[in-house]
Structures are given as structure tokens and as C-alpha cells.
Coordinates of C-alpha atoms in Angstrom, one line a residue:
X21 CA 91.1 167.7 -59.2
X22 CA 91.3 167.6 -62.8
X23 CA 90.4 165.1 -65.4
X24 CA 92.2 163.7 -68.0
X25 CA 90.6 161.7 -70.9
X26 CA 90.6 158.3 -70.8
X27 CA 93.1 157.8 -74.1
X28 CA 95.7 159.4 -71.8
X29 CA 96.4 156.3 -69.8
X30 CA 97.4 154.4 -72.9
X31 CA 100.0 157.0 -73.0
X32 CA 103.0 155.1 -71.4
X33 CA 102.5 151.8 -73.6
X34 CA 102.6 154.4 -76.5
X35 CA 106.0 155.4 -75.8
X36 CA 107.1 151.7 -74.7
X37 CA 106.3 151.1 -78.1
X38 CA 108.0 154.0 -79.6
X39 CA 111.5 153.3 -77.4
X40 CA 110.8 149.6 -78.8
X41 CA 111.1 150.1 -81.8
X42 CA 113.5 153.1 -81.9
X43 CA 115.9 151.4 -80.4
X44 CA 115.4 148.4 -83.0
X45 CA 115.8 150.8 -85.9
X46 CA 118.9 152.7 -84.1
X47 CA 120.5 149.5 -84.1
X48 CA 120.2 148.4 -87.2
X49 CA 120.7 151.7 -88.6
X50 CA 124.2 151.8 -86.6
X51 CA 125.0 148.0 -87.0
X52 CA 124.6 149.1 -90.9
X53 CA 126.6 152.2 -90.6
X54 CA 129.8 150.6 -88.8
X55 CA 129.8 147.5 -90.4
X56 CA 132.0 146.3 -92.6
X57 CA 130.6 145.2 -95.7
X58 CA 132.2 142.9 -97.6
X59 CA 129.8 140.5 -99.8
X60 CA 131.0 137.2 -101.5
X61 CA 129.9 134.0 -103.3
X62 CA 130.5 132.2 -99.6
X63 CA 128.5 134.1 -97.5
X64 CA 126.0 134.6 -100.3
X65 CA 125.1 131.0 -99.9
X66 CA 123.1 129.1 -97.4
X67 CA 124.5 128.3 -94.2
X68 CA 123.1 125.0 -92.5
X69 CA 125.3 124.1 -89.4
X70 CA 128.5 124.4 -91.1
X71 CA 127.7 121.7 -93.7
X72 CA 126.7 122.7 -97.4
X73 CA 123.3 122.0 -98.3
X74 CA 122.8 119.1 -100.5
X75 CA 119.9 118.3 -102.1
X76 CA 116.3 120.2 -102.1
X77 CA 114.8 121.8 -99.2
X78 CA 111.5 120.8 -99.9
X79 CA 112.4 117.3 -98.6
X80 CA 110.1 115.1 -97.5
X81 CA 110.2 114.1 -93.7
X82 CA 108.5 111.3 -91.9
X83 CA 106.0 110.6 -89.8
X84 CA 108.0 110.6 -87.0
X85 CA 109.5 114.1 -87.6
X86 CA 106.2 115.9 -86.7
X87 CA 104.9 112.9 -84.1
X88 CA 108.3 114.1 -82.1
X89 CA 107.7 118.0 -82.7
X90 CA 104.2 117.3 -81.2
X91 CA 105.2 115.6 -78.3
X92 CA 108.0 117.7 -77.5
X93 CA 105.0 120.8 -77.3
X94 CA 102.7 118.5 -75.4
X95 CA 105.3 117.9 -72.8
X96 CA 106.4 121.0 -72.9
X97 CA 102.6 122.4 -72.2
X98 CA 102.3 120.0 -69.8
X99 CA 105.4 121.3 -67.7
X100 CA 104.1 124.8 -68.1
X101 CA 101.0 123.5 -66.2
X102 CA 102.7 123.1 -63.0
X103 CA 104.2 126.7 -62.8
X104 CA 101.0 127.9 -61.2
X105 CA 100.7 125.0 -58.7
X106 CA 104.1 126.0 -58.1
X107 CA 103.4 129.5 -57.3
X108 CA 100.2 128.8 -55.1
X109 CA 101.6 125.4 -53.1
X110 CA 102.3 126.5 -49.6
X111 CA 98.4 128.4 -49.8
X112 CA 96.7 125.2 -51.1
X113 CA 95.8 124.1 -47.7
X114 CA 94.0 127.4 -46.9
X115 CA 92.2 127.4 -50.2
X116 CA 91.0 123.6 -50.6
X117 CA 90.8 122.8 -46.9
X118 CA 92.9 119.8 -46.6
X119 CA 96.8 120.1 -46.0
X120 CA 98.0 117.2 -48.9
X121 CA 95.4 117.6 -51.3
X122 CA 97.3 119.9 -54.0
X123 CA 100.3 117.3 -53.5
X124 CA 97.8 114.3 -53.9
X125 CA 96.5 116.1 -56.8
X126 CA 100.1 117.2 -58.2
X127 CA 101.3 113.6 -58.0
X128 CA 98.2 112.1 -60.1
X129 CA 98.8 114.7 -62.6
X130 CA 102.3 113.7 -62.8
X131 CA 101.5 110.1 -63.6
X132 CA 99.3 110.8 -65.8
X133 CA 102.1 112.2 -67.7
X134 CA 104.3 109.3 -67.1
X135 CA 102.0 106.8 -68.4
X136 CA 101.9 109.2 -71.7
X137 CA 105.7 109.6 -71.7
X138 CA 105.7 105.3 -70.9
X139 CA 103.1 104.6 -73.9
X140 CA 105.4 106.8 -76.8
X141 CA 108.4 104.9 -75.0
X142 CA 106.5 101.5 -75.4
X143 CA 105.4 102.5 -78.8
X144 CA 109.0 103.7 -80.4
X145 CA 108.5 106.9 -81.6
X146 CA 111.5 108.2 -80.0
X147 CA 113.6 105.5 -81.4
X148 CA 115.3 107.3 -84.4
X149 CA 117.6 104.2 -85.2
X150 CA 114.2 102.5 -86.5
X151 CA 113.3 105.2 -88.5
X152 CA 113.2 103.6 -92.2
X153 CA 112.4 107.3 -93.4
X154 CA 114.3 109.8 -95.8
X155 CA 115.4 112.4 -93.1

């Protein structure tokens, strides 16, 4: 039996990589060969949901803005959580020895997060008619 050396099994991510990004340059490189390129003052410009942009885009935002943004990845984190409870349910039993224990356990988890998603209700942060800001 022969034996290779150890770099060798780092050998097929090497050419995952390479396919990666050959295919990334052969696409571009293709996309800019068959295009049609035909620049002008209108596609020059910004483009921001089909509106022009008015004013400067180093606005200031509120508050709120980022108190939202944070939420919405908390909640979001929080949802990711119950993926691998997902996965493992039907062999909690076996593992923690009691047959409703990973459903107990699901549903105070849950609540938790609904008191959280009750308290930012309560406290109106996700009431943008309020919002006194410069959005």
C-alpha cells in the first residue's frame, strides 16, 4: 500500500476552489464579451428603487432604525436555535430519558421569546407612525 503525503487530501478543496472561481471569471469574462455596452448619463447615475436620490446619503437615521435591525437579527438568531431541536426531536426521549422533556423545554424557550417580542410590542419600537425621526 502506498502512501501519499498528507497535503494531498487538501487536493479536491484545491480544485473546488479553482472551478469556483473559474467559473466566476468565465462568466464575467463572457457576460463582458456579449454584452451590449451602451453607457449613458441615466444609467451612470444612482439607482434607489426606481426613485431618484434626493438629498445626501450620509443621512442621519434614528434610533429606531438600528433598535429594529437588531431585533430583526436577534429574532432571527433565535429562530436559528430551533433548527437543531428540530433535527434531534423524535431522539430526545432516548437521549434525556423522559418522553416530553425537549417539548417542555422547546415550549419555555418559545415563551421566553414571546415575552421579548411582547415587551418591544409594549414598548413601541416597531411602531414607525411614532417615529418623530428624519428617515
Amino acid at each position: 500500500m502506498q502512501t501519499y503525503p498528507y497535503i494531498w487530501n487538501y487536493l479536491p478543496l484545491v480544485l473546488q476552489i479553482l472551478v469556483a472561481l473559474g467559473l466566476a471569471c468565465g462568466m464575467v469574462g463572457v457576460s463582458f464579451l456579449v454584452g451590449k455596452h451602451k453607457n449613458s448619463r441615466t444609467k451612470a447615475g444612482p439607482y434607489e428603487c426606481g426613485m431618484d436620490p434626493v438629498g445626501d446619503a450620509r443621512g442621519r437615521f434614528t434610533v429606531r432604525f438600528y433598535m429594529v435591525a437588531m431585533l430583526f437579527i436577534l429574532f432571527d438568531v433565535e429562530a436559528v436555535f430551533m433548527l437543531p431541536w428540530a433535527v434531534i426531536f423524535r431522539r430526545l426521549p432516548a437521549i434525556t430519558g423522559s418522553k416530553m422533556f425537549g417539548f417542555w423545554e422547546m415550549l419555555v424557550y418559545l415563551g421566553f421569546v414571546a415575552v421579548g417580542l411582547f415587551y418591544v410590542w409594549k414598548k413601541g419600537i416597531l411602531d414607525w407612525s411614532t417615529d418623530k425621526g428624519d428617515l
